[in-house]
Tab-separated table of C-alpha atoms and ligand atoms in Angstrom:
chain	number	residue	atom	x	y	z
H	231	MET	CA	-160.762	-49.683	-60.619
H	232	LYS	CA	-160.334	-45.716	-61.012
H	233	ILE	CA	-158.811	-44.505	-64.254
H	234	LEU	CA	-158.103	-40.915	-64.692
H	235	VAL	CA	-157.322	-39.718	-68.334
H	236	ILE	CA	-155.769	-35.959	-68.489
H	237	GLY	CA	-156.766	-33.899	-71.519
H	238	SER	CA	-159.701	-32.567	-73.182
H	239	GLY	CA	-159.793	-33.596	-76.975
H	240	GLY	CA	-160.997	-36.296	-79.278
H	241	ARG	CA	-157.859	-38.130	-78.522
H	242	GLU	CA	-158.942	-38.367	-74.632
H	243	HIS	CA	-162.418	-39.236	-75.538
H	244	ALA	CA	-161.210	-42.261	-77.896
H	245	ILE	CA	-159.025	-43.542	-75.065
H	246	CYS	CA	-162.026	-43.156	-72.347
H	247	TRP	CA	-164.403	-44.838	-74.849
H	248	LYS	CA	-161.939	-47.744	-75.241
H	249	ILE	CA	-161.275	-48.307	-71.681
H	250	ALA	CA	-165.116	-48.074	-70.986
H	251	SER	CA	-165.795	-50.721	-73.426
H	252	GLU	CA	-162.951	-53.025	-72.022
H	253	VAL	CA	-163.353	-52.860	-68.311
H	254	LYS	CA	-167.017	-52.785	-67.374
H	255	SER	CA	-166.373	-52.152	-63.811
H	256	ALA	CA	-163.858	-49.212	-64.490
H	257	THR	CA	-164.962	-45.635	-62.884
H	258	LEU	CA	-163.395	-43.320	-65.249
H	259	TYR	CA	-162.202	-39.470	-64.266
H	260	SER	CA	-161.216	-36.688	-66.853
H	261	VAL	CA	-159.347	-33.455	-66.374
H	262	PRO	CA	-160.830	-31.297	-67.733
H	263	GLY	CA	-162.319	-33.587	-70.080
H	264	ASN	CA	-165.253	-32.347	-72.686
H	265	ALA	CA	-169.005	-32.955	-72.985
H	266	GLY	CA	-168.432	-36.160	-74.906
H	267	ILE	CA	-166.312	-37.638	-72.328
H	268	GLY	CA	-168.433	-36.557	-69.653
H	269	GLU	CA	-170.984	-39.095	-70.626
H	270	ILE	CA	-168.897	-41.825	-69.894
H	271	ALA	CA	-166.670	-40.078	-67.196
H	272	ASN	CA	-166.625	-37.981	-64.327
H	273	LEU	CA	-165.338	-34.532	-65.333
H	274	ILE	CA	-162.798	-32.833	-62.705
H	275	ASN	CA	-162.355	-29.322	-63.257
H	276	ILE	CA	-158.618	-28.633	-62.902
H	277	PRO	CA	-156.689	-26.528	-64.950
H	278	LEU	CA	-154.123	-28.517	-67.085
H	279	ASP	CA	-151.254	-26.459	-66.004
H	280	ASN	CA	-151.826	-27.158	-62.253
H	281	LEU	CA	-149.891	-30.503	-62.088
H	282	GLN	CA	-149.701	-30.357	-58.355
H	283	GLU	CA	-153.356	-30.078	-58.022
H	284	ILE	CA	-153.898	-33.003	-60.395
H	285	ALA	CA	-151.840	-35.431	-58.326
H	286	THR	CA	-153.435	-34.213	-55.178
H	287	PHE	CA	-156.752	-35.075	-56.455
H	288	ALA	CA	-155.581	-38.587	-57.816
H	289	LYS	CA	-153.897	-39.174	-54.664
H	290	LYS	CA	-156.983	-38.354	-52.638
H	291	GLU	CA	-159.372	-40.338	-54.832
H	292	LYS	CA	-157.091	-43.347	-54.846
H	293	ILE	CA	-156.663	-43.335	-58.742
H	294	ASP	CA	-155.282	-46.662	-59.701
H	295	PHE	CA	-153.845	-45.527	-63.036
H	296	THR	CA	-153.342	-42.442	-65.103
H	297	ILE	CA	-153.059	-41.699	-68.772
H	298	VAL	CA	-151.718	-38.472	-69.963
H	299	GLY	CA	-152.992	-37.046	-73.521
H	300	PRO	CA	-151.518	-33.754	-74.386
H	301	GLU	CA	-147.669	-32.873	-74.312
H	302	LEU	CA	-147.794	-29.871	-71.970
H	303	PRO	CA	-148.153	-31.671	-68.845
H	304	LEU	CA	-145.593	-34.231	-69.889
H	305	ALA	CA	-143.241	-31.582	-70.548
H	306	GLY	CA	-144.128	-29.869	-67.166
H	307	GLY	CA	-143.072	-33.189	-65.440
H	308	ILE	CA	-146.423	-34.570	-64.381
H	309	VAL	CA	-145.059	-38.159	-64.653
H	310	ASP	CA	-142.081	-37.206	-62.069
H	311	ILE	CA	-144.575	-35.576	-59.562
H	312	PHE	CA	-147.137	-38.676	-59.807
H	313	ASN	CA	-143.975	-41.204	-59.339
H	314	LYS	CA	-142.802	-39.263	-56.153
H	315	LYS	CA	-146.352	-39.689	-54.671
H	316	LYS	CA	-146.290	-43.519	-55.930
H	317	LEU	CA	-149.104	-43.083	-58.440
H	318	LYS	CA	-149.252	-45.054	-61.214
H	319	ILE	CA	-148.991	-43.063	-64.486
H	320	PHE	CA	-148.362	-43.623	-68.259
H	321	GLY	CA	-146.239	-41.556	-69.995
H	322	PRO	CA	-142.481	-40.202	-70.415
H	323	SER	CA	-140.543	-38.051	-67.781
H	324	GLN	CA	-139.925	-34.563	-68.121
H	325	LYS	CA	-136.480	-35.198	-69.109
H	326	ALA	CA	-137.523	-37.752	-71.714
H	327	SER	CA	-140.202	-35.229	-73.057
H	328	ASN	CA	-137.436	-33.218	-74.481
H	329	LEU	CA	-137.581	-35.626	-77.528
H	330	GLU	CA	-140.896	-33.381	-78.394
H	331	ALA	CA	-140.516	-30.216	-76.277
H	332	SER	CA	-137.275	-29.100	-77.784
H	333	LYS	CA	-136.670	-29.583	-81.489
H	334	VAL	CA	-132.870	-28.673	-80.977
H	335	TRP	CA	-132.505	-31.607	-78.602
H	336	SER	CA	-134.423	-33.752	-80.538
H	337	LYS	CA	-132.530	-32.983	-84.039
H	338	GLU	CA	-129.275	-33.301	-82.050
H	339	PHE	CA	-130.322	-36.670	-80.828
H	340	MET	CA	-131.123	-37.848	-84.499
H	341	ALA	CA	-127.926	-36.960	-85.622
H	342	GLU	CA	-125.882	-38.645	-82.984
H	343	ASN	CA	-127.730	-41.729	-83.476
H	344	ASN	CA	-127.706	-41.821	-87.130
H	345	ILE	CA	-131.416	-41.564	-87.461
H	346	PRO	CA	-132.583	-40.437	-90.872
H	347	THR	CA	-133.699	-36.916	-91.001
H	348	GLY	CA	-133.368	-34.002	-93.068
H	349	LYS	CA	-130.210	-31.958	-92.911
H	350	PHE	CA	-130.372	-29.201	-90.470
H	351	PHE	CA	-128.604	-26.098	-88.681
H	352	VAL	CA	-129.326	-24.738	-85.331
H	353	THR	CA	-128.738	-21.311	-84.002
H	354	ASP	CA	-130.022	-18.947	-81.381
H	355	ASP	CA	-128.751	-16.112	-83.336
H	356	PHE	CA	-130.841	-13.941	-85.711
H	357	ILE	CA	-127.774	-12.795	-88.112
H	358	GLY	CA	-126.345	-16.521	-88.149
H	359	ALA	CA	-129.938	-17.874	-89.094
H	360	LYS	CA	-130.235	-15.283	-91.831
H	361	LYS	CA	-126.750	-16.210	-93.031
H	362	VAL	CA	-127.852	-19.975	-93.125
H	363	VAL	CA	-131.106	-18.978	-94.997
H	364	GLU	CA	-129.150	-17.060	-97.695
H	365	LYS	CA	-127.240	-19.979	-98.697
H	366	SER	CA	-130.344	-22.377	-98.539
H	367	LYS	CA	-132.260	-24.101	-101.162
H	368	PHE	CA	-135.974	-23.094	-101.102
H	369	PRO	CA	-138.207	-24.213	-99.876
H	370	VAL	CA	-136.673	-24.127	-96.583
H	371	VAL	CA	-138.162	-25.265	-93.275
H	372	ILE	CA	-137.783	-23.277	-90.383
H	373	LYS	CA	-138.753	-24.498	-86.749
H	374	PHE	CA	-138.860	-22.609	-83.485
H	375	GLY	CA	-136.894	-24.615	-81.041
H	376	GLY	CA	-139.713	-25.046	-78.035
H	377	LEU	CA	-143.283	-26.072	-77.880
H	378	ALA	CA	-145.336	-23.887	-79.857
H	379	ALA	CA	-148.948	-25.738	-80.212
H	380	GLY	CA	-147.975	-26.764	-83.868
H	381	LYS	CA	-147.488	-23.128	-85.104
H	382	GLY	CA	-143.772	-23.045	-84.652
H	383	VAL	CA	-142.934	-24.533	-88.012
H	384	ALA	CA	-142.940	-22.393	-91.329
H	385	ILE	CA	-142.226	-23.781	-94.774
H	386	ALA	CA	-140.712	-20.832	-96.689
H	387	ARG	CA	-140.973	-20.964	-100.382
H	388	GLU	CA	-138.786	-17.744	-100.565
H	389	TYR	CA	-136.326	-15.819	-98.861
H	390	GLU	CA	-138.533	-12.930	-97.871
H	391	GLU	CA	-141.343	-15.353	-96.028
H	392	ALA	CA	-138.180	-17.155	-94.347
H	393	ILE	CA	-136.826	-13.487	-92.890
H	394	SER	CA	-140.516	-12.656	-91.927
H	395	PHE	CA	-140.740	-15.767	-89.778
H	396	LEU	CA	-137.182	-15.277	-88.275
H	397	GLU	CA	-138.149	-11.754	-87.513
H	398	ASP	CA	-141.438	-13.052	-85.514
H	399	ILE	CA	-138.996	-15.411	-83.446
H	400	PHE	CA	-136.055	-13.127	-82.854
H	401	GLU	CA	-137.489	-9.471	-83.071
H	402	LYS	CA	-141.369	-10.013	-82.320
H	403	LYS	CA	-140.800	-12.758	-79.861
H	404	ILE	CA	-144.051	-14.262	-80.721
H	405	PHE	CA	-143.418	-17.655	-79.292
H	406	SER	CA	-141.005	-16.804	-76.142
H	407	SER	CA	-139.203	-13.793	-74.715
H	408	VAL	CA	-136.364	-16.217	-73.440
H	409	ASN	CA	-135.866	-19.388	-75.633
H	410	ASN	CA	-134.825	-18.153	-79.283
H	411	SER	CA	-133.306	-21.144	-80.852
H	412	VAL	CA	-134.315	-22.158	-84.176
H	413	VAL	CA	-133.963	-25.270	-86.599
H	414	ILE	CA	-133.333	-24.475	-90.183
H	415	GLU	CA	-134.040	-27.751	-92.083
H	416	GLU	CA	-134.048	-29.505	-95.506
H	417	PHE	CA	-137.465	-29.631	-97.023
H	418	LEU	CA	-138.344	-33.264	-97.349
H	419	SER	CA	-141.194	-34.191	-99.907
H	420	GLY	CA	-143.072	-37.506	-99.942
H	421	GLU	CA	-145.946	-38.771	-98.056
H	422	GLU	CA	-146.298	-38.343	-94.409
H	423	LEU	CA	-147.089	-41.084	-91.972
H	424	SER	CA	-147.854	-40.965	-88.424
H	425	TYR	CA	-145.996	-44.155	-86.626
H	426	LEU	CA	-146.582	-44.790	-83.048
H	427	VAL	CA	-145.134	-47.316	-80.668
H	428	ILE	CA	-145.610	-47.996	-76.963
H	429	THR	CA	-142.418	-48.554	-75.370
H	430	GLU	CA	-141.171	-49.353	-71.702
H	431	GLY	CA	-137.651	-48.558	-72.846
H	432	GLU	CA	-136.400	-51.727	-73.986
H	433	ASN	CA	-139.358	-53.533	-75.685
H	434	PHE	CA	-141.980	-51.968	-77.941
H	435	ILE	CA	-145.231	-52.560	-79.573
H	436	PRO	CA	-146.055	-50.639	-82.857
H	437	LEU	CA	-149.449	-49.160	-83.089
H	438	ALA	CA	-151.468	-49.433	-86.520
H	439	PRO	CA	-149.952	-46.739	-88.871
H	440	ALA	CA	-152.102	-43.637	-89.462
H	441	ARG	CA	-152.186	-40.879	-91.910
H	442	ASP	CA	-153.112	-37.295	-90.815
H	443	TYR	CA	-154.307	-34.304	-92.685
H	444	LYS	CA	-152.774	-31.252	-91.268
H	445	ARG	CA	-154.064	-28.355	-93.535
H	446	ILE	CA	-157.535	-26.707	-93.002
H	447	TYR	CA	-158.647	-27.096	-96.626
H	448	ASP	CA	-158.955	-29.909	-99.274
H	449	GLU	CA	-156.046	-30.520	-101.353
H	450	ASP	CA	-154.119	-29.505	-98.547
H	451	LYS	CA	-154.533	-25.787	-99.091
H	452	GLY	CA	-154.442	-23.153	-96.347
H	453	PRO	CA	-152.805	-22.976	-92.797
H	454	ASN	CA	-151.933	-25.743	-90.775
H	455	THR	CA	-154.112	-27.148	-87.844
H	456	GLY	CA	-154.164	-29.727	-85.171
H	457	GLY	CA	-155.370	-32.196	-87.886
H	458	MET	CA	-158.526	-32.229	-89.900
H	459	GLY	CA	-158.855	-35.979	-90.479
H	460	CYS	CA	-156.950	-39.225	-90.340
H	461	TYR	CA	-157.250	-42.782	-91.591
H	462	SER	CA	-155.717	-46.121	-90.829
H	463	PRO	CA	-154.212	-48.571	-92.313
H	464	VAL	CA	-152.064	-46.627	-94.632
H	465	PRO	CA	-151.661	-48.496	-97.953
H	466	VAL	CA	-148.236	-46.711	-98.615
H	467	CYS	CA	-147.075	-48.508	-95.201
H	468	SER	CA	-146.219	-52.092	-96.372
H	469	HIS	CA	-144.901	-54.600	-94.490
H	470	GLU	CA	-141.499	-54.154	-95.855
H	471	LEU	CA	-141.506	-50.328	-95.031
H	472	GLU	CA	-142.479	-51.128	-91.551
H	473	LYS	CA	-139.629	-53.278	-91.044
H	474	ILE	CA	-136.985	-50.562	-92.379
H	475	ILE	CA	-138.851	-48.118	-89.952
H	476	GLU	CA	-138.281	-50.505	-87.218
H	477	LYS	CA	-134.519	-50.999	-87.984
H	478	LYS	CA	-133.566	-47.581	-88.827
H	479	ILE	CA	-135.813	-45.380	-87.008
H	480	VAL	CA	-137.516	-47.245	-83.897
H	481	ILE	CA	-134.736	-49.214	-82.410
H	482	PRO	CA	-132.124	-46.505	-82.972
H	483	THR	CA	-134.320	-44.189	-81.138
H	484	ILE	CA	-134.686	-46.582	-78.179
H	485	LYS	CA	-131.351	-47.369	-78.101
H	486	GLY	CA	-130.248	-43.595	-78.103
H	487	LEU	CA	-132.350	-42.827	-75.078
H	488	GLN	CA	-130.842	-45.725	-73.233
H	489	LYS	CA	-127.498	-44.235	-74.225
H	490	ARG	CA	-128.491	-41.152	-72.793
H	491	ASN	CA	-129.679	-42.924	-69.527
H	492	ILE	CA	-133.322	-41.872	-70.016
H	493	ASP	CA	-135.917	-44.522	-68.810
H	494	TYR	CA	-138.413	-44.089	-71.369
H	495	CYS	CA	-141.864	-45.405	-70.722
H	496	GLY	CA	-144.697	-44.223	-72.808
H	497	ILE	CA	-145.606	-43.620	-76.574
H	498	ILE	CA	-142.971	-42.622	-79.112
H	499	TYR	CA	-144.960	-40.951	-82.098
H	500	PHE	CA	-142.532	-40.802	-85.278
H	501	GLY	CA	-143.768	-38.242	-87.679
H	502	LEU	CA	-142.362	-39.510	-90.889
H	503	MET	CA	-141.615	-38.434	-94.318
H	504	ILE	CA	-141.556	-41.309	-96.740
H	505	THR	CA	-139.090	-39.772	-99.203
H	506	ASP	CA	-137.435	-41.317	-102.238
H	507	ARG	CA	-134.302	-41.938	-100.051
H	508	GLY	CA	-136.662	-43.893	-97.585
H	509	PRO	CA	-138.475	-43.099	-94.370
H	510	GLU	CA	-136.899	-40.028	-92.434
H	511	VAL	CA	-138.125	-38.264	-89.173
H	512	LEU	CA	-139.587	-34.984	-89.256
H	513	GLU	CA	-140.461	-34.867	-85.556
H	514	TYR	CA	-140.682	-36.878	-82.495
H	515	ASN	CA	-143.782	-36.434	-80.068
H	516	VAL	CA	-144.226	-38.357	-76.901
H	517	ARG	CA	-147.705	-38.876	-76.558
H	518	PHE	CA	-150.705	-40.256	-78.496
H	519	GLY	CA	-151.445	-38.428	-81.804
H	520	ASP	CA	-154.515	-36.215	-82.258
H	521	PRO	CA	-156.438	-37.243	-84.522
H	522	GLU	CA	-154.520	-40.509	-84.878
H	523	THR	CA	-155.933	-42.036	-81.723
H	524	GLU	CA	-159.300	-41.765	-82.905
H	525	VAL	CA	-158.663	-44.007	-85.905
H	526	ILE	CA	-156.087	-46.366	-84.166
H	527	LEU	CA	-158.144	-47.331	-81.026
H	528	PRO	CA	-161.408	-48.314	-82.884
H	529	ARG	CA	-159.064	-50.951	-84.720
H	530	MET	CA	-157.547	-52.308	-81.640
H	531	ALA	CA	-159.144	-55.694	-80.897
H	532	SER	CA	-156.933	-56.286	-77.550
H	533	SER	CA	-157.132	-54.468	-74.309
H	534	LEU	CA	-155.488	-50.802	-74.344
H	535	LEU	CA	-155.628	-50.684	-70.615
H	536	GLU	CA	-153.612	-53.976	-70.379
H	537	ILE	CA	-151.060	-53.004	-72.656
H	538	LEU	CA	-150.522	-49.562	-71.112
H	539	GLN	CA	-150.377	-51.104	-67.547
H	540	ALA	CA	-147.940	-53.693	-68.679
H	541	ALA	CA	-145.657	-50.713	-69.953
H	542	VAL	CA	-145.613	-49.275	-66.782
H	543	GLU	CA	-144.724	-52.676	-64.974
H	544	GLY	CA	-142.032	-53.181	-67.543
H	545	GLU	CA	-143.732	-56.309	-69.071
H	546	LEU	CA	-144.696	-55.443	-72.498
H	547	LYS	CA	-144.760	-58.172	-75.046
H	548	ARG	CA	-145.384	-57.647	-78.874
H	549	GLU	CA	-148.088	-60.349	-78.915
H	550	MET	CA	-150.421	-58.411	-76.445
H	551	VAL	CA	-151.684	-56.214	-79.637
H	552	VAL	CA	-154.106	-57.698	-81.880
H	553	TRP	CA	-155.751	-55.611	-84.564
H	554	LYS	CA	-159.222	-55.725	-86.501
H	555	LYS	CA	-159.126	-56.089	-90.297
H	556	GLU	CA	-161.445	-53.143	-90.542
H	557	ALA	CA	-160.195	-49.511	-91.709
H	558	ALA	CA	-161.023	-46.448	-89.836
H	559	VAL	CA	-161.661	-43.014	-91.382
H	560	ASP	CA	-161.896	-39.884	-88.992
H	561	VAL	CA	-163.526	-36.509	-90.519
H	562	VAL	CA	-163.163	-33.764	-87.995
H	563	ILE	CA	-165.892	-31.045	-87.996
H	564	ALA	CA	-164.229	-27.688	-86.977
H	565	SER	CA	-165.618	-24.174	-86.120
H	566	GLY	CA	-165.833	-21.794	-88.918
H	567	GLY	CA	-162.646	-19.575	-88.741
H	568	TYR	CA	-160.676	-22.250	-87.241
H	569	PRO	CA	-157.226	-22.164	-86.892
H	570	GLY	CA	-157.870	-18.465	-86.700
H	571	SER	CA	-160.723	-17.141	-84.398
H	572	TYR	CA	-163.983	-18.597	-84.073
H	573	LYS	CA	-167.359	-18.541	-82.114
H	574	THR	CA	-168.169	-20.930	-79.329
H	575	ASP	CA	-171.490	-21.604	-77.640
H	576	ILE	CA	-173.021	-22.661	-80.712
H	577	PRO	CA	-175.804	-25.554	-80.318
H	578	ILE	CA	-174.896	-28.644	-82.092
H	579	THR	CA	-177.871	-30.867	-83.491
H	580	GLY	CA	-178.000	-34.567	-84.744
H	581	LEU	CA	-175.501	-36.102	-82.224
H	582	ASP	CA	-178.351	-38.484	-81.053
H	583	SER	CA	-178.533	-41.449	-83.172
H	584	VAL	CA	-176.066	-44.184	-82.538
H	585	SER	CA	-174.761	-47.220	-84.904
H	586	SER	CA	-172.226	-49.664	-84.451
H	587	ASP	CA	-169.865	-48.631	-87.308
H	588	VAL	CA	-169.553	-44.796	-86.542
H	589	THR	CA	-168.136	-43.630	-83.517
H	590	ILE	CA	-168.399	-39.793	-82.721
H	591	PHE	CA	-165.616	-38.486	-80.572
H	592	HIS	CA	-166.140	-34.893	-79.000
H	593	ALA	CA	-163.145	-32.397	-78.881
H	594	GLY	CA	-164.357	-28.927	-78.245
H	595	THR	CA	-167.774	-29.377	-76.980
H	596	LYS	CA	-169.569	-28.713	-73.857
H	597	LYS	CA	-173.221	-28.700	-72.447
H	598	ILE	CA	-175.137	-26.001	-71.570
H	599	ASN	CA	-178.862	-27.357	-70.115
H	600	GLU	CA	-178.802	-30.663	-71.489
H	601	THR	CA	-177.776	-29.166	-75.098
H	602	PHE	CA	-174.436	-30.061	-76.696
H	603	VAL	CA	-172.666	-26.667	-77.903
H	604	THR	CA	-169.111	-25.770	-79.459
H	605	SER	CA	-166.509	-24.617	-77.134
H	606	GLY	CA	-163.357	-24.961	-79.399
H	607	GLY	CA	-161.677	-25.145	-82.774
H	608	ARG	CA	-161.863	-28.546	-83.582
H	609	VAL	CA	-165.460	-29.611	-82.227
H	610	LEU	CA	-166.059	-33.376	-83.414
H	611	ASN	CA	-164.320	-36.411	-84.897
H	612	VAL	CA	-166.864	-38.569	-86.789
H	613	VAL	CA	-165.352	-41.984	-87.255
H	614	GLY	CA	-166.486	-44.394	-89.750
H	615	LEU	CA	-165.326	-48.086	-89.600
H	616	GLY	CA	-165.751	-50.515	-92.536
H	617	LYS	CA	-164.263	-53.416	-94.302
H	618	ASN	CA	-161.823	-51.128	-96.432
H	619	LEU	CA	-160.917	-47.168	-96.435
H	620	LYS	CA	-163.422	-46.557	-99.119
H	621	GLU	CA	-166.492	-48.081	-96.938
H	622	ALA	CA	-165.175	-46.425	-93.703
H	623	ARG	CA	-164.936	-43.087	-95.292
H	624	ALA	CA	-168.624	-43.324	-97.069
H	625	LYS	CA	-170.004	-44.116	-93.409
H	626	ALA	CA	-167.960	-41.257	-92.051
H	627	TYR	CA	-169.452	-38.715	-94.682
H	628	GLU	CA	-173.086	-40.071	-94.581
H	629	ARG	CA	-173.154	-39.538	-90.809
H	630	ILE	CA	-171.937	-35.983	-91.151
H	631	ASP	CA	-174.810	-35.233	-93.316
H	632	SER	CA	-177.133	-35.499	-89.959
H	633	ILE	CA	-174.902	-33.383	-87.830
H	634	PHE	CA	-175.148	-29.666	-88.027
H	635	PHE	CA	-174.070	-26.366	-86.378
H	636	ASN	CA	-173.786	-22.943	-87.725
H	637	ASP	CA	-170.413	-22.238	-89.735
H	638	MET	CA	-169.437	-25.693	-89.216
H	639	HIS	CA	-166.447	-26.604	-91.587
H	640	PHE	CA	-164.968	-29.929	-92.649
H	641	ARG	CA	-162.773	-31.446	-95.342
H	642	ARG	CA	-164.427	-33.402	-98.198
H	643	ASP	CA	-161.537	-35.233	-99.140
H	644	ILE	CA	-160.238	-37.150	-96.095
H	645	ALA	CA	-158.951	-40.588	-97.174
H	646	ASP	CA	-160.048	-40.233	-100.982
H	647	LEU	CA	-156.911	-42.185	-101.899
H	648	GLU	CA	-158.147	-41.935	-105.865
H	649	LYS	CA	-157.946	-38.170	-105.700
H	650	GLN	CA	-154.708	-38.092	-103.715
H	651	ASN	CA	-152.776	-40.532	-106.161
R	182	LIG	P1	-143.374	-30.757	-87.153
R	182	LIG	O1	-143.971	-29.957	-85.952
R	182	LIG	O2	-141.984	-30.665	-87.061
R	182	LIG	O3	-144.136	-32.047	-87.238
R	182	LIG	O4	-143.896	-29.823	-88.425
R	182	LIG	C1	-145.189	-29.821	-88.858
R	182	LIG	C2	-145.581	-30.198	-90.081
R	182	LIG	O5	-144.739	-29.367	-90.733
R	182	LIG	C3	-145.248	-31.632	-90.430
R	182	LIG	O6	-146.242	-32.414	-90.043
R	182	LIG	C4	-144.792	-31.520	-92.086
R	182	LIG	O7	-146.034	-31.420	-92.542
R	182	LIG	C5	-144.149	-30.406	-92.101
R	182	LIG	N1	-142.900	-30.329	-92.089
R	182	LIG	C6	-141.937	-30.371	-90.933
R	182	LIG	N2	-140.657	-30.481	-91.083
R	182	LIG	C7	-140.735	-30.720	-92.841
R	182	LIG	C8	-139.733	-30.985	-93.520
R	182	LIG	N3	-138.271	-30.936	-93.122
R	182	LIG	N4	-139.991	-31.141	-94.645
R	182	LIG	C9	-141.233	-30.914	-95.264
R	182	LIG	N5	-142.443	-30.896	-94.438
R	182	LIG	C10	-142.050	-30.480	-93.043
R	183	LIG	N1	-151.671	-35.273	-85.581
R	183	LIG	C1	-150.497	-34.459	-85.021
R	183	LIG	C2	-150.243	-34.502	-83.614
R	183	LIG	O1	-150.742	-35.359	-82.709
R	183	LIG	O2	-149.261	-33.826	-83.170
């Protein structure tokens, strides 16, 4: 069986690793992949924005099943292109990807379906936006309307900060010269939670809840990143809370998509804030989370591939998923300077030793003459598995002690729940 995984991060390495452990006879391919993925899959060097060429490759190579990691190929319509060629692929269509690709679309969708979310205002007019900000309570959240690789959100503590972000959008046009809509949104406080489900448009399977750390420095200081660490399970996410999330958020979302005649097959990732009023949606993503996937998949006892295939065939059943009791903690090691500019091609040492309870998922790595070197901002995910979060955390940090590259940076407070509370 031939499986193709699209993407090049820790998330895609975790997906390849999980499938390689389930289906010994599988031949794995990854476009474009990274050096860690290259240890278990064939790397195919096609740029991620060349969707036609990826589909042509899949057809020629007779790929049986494709899994898409990042949002850009989904928003570009890769699933529609594969479906036209009668190639099996897991992920939502271009239209369905609006749930993530357009903040305006998704907020209006939430309002229409009474899905709890912060109060908001949408405009594509700079003067109108300024007027809303003048009347807002601070902090106020301003979101650029389209995809912006995680950089399109500002939490403005004061008026000047809000205006400066609006100027970036409307005058400097830093995100787009055409689409300049913004969402101005109520600031929500509480604990964040990543709640992912797999759905084929009707039935759904919830994945193990995870908690992501977005800021670069300890104690949530510094700028936002793609994610500096993660853990699962999440103590704040009790069984009762999960029931509320399903009833008030997951089911209304799936029903709302049906109402709009959208056949949704894929992941729906609910970025939630657990507020005093209950769980509220901060954002939707239409794909696996990164680094959430790196802690969710090591905890999954059942077959990921079987579940994803069942979703595509429209035969999803909740009993298909079984979770291990163990906890998982992922500490991300990044290049010094990230999320700003950073150096690459720095040799990494200490990756050789293997153990059953620590797994290393590569993100920005490549190989030069048999040596692993850095090639991106987030470089490695060191994932510890243990009988509880404390043990999993200790294992991840102990393993990091033997990994080194110049200027490496990681947070020291991932899953440190005592400090957090
Ligand atoms: P988003 O891309 O919409 O998920 O926003 C990125 C991050 O900004 C979220 O993970 C939160 O940490 C934060 N954020 C977004 N919206 C809000 C909000 N309404 N209130 C508080 N924090 C928010
Ligand atoms: N962990 C955040 C994301 O995948 O968007």
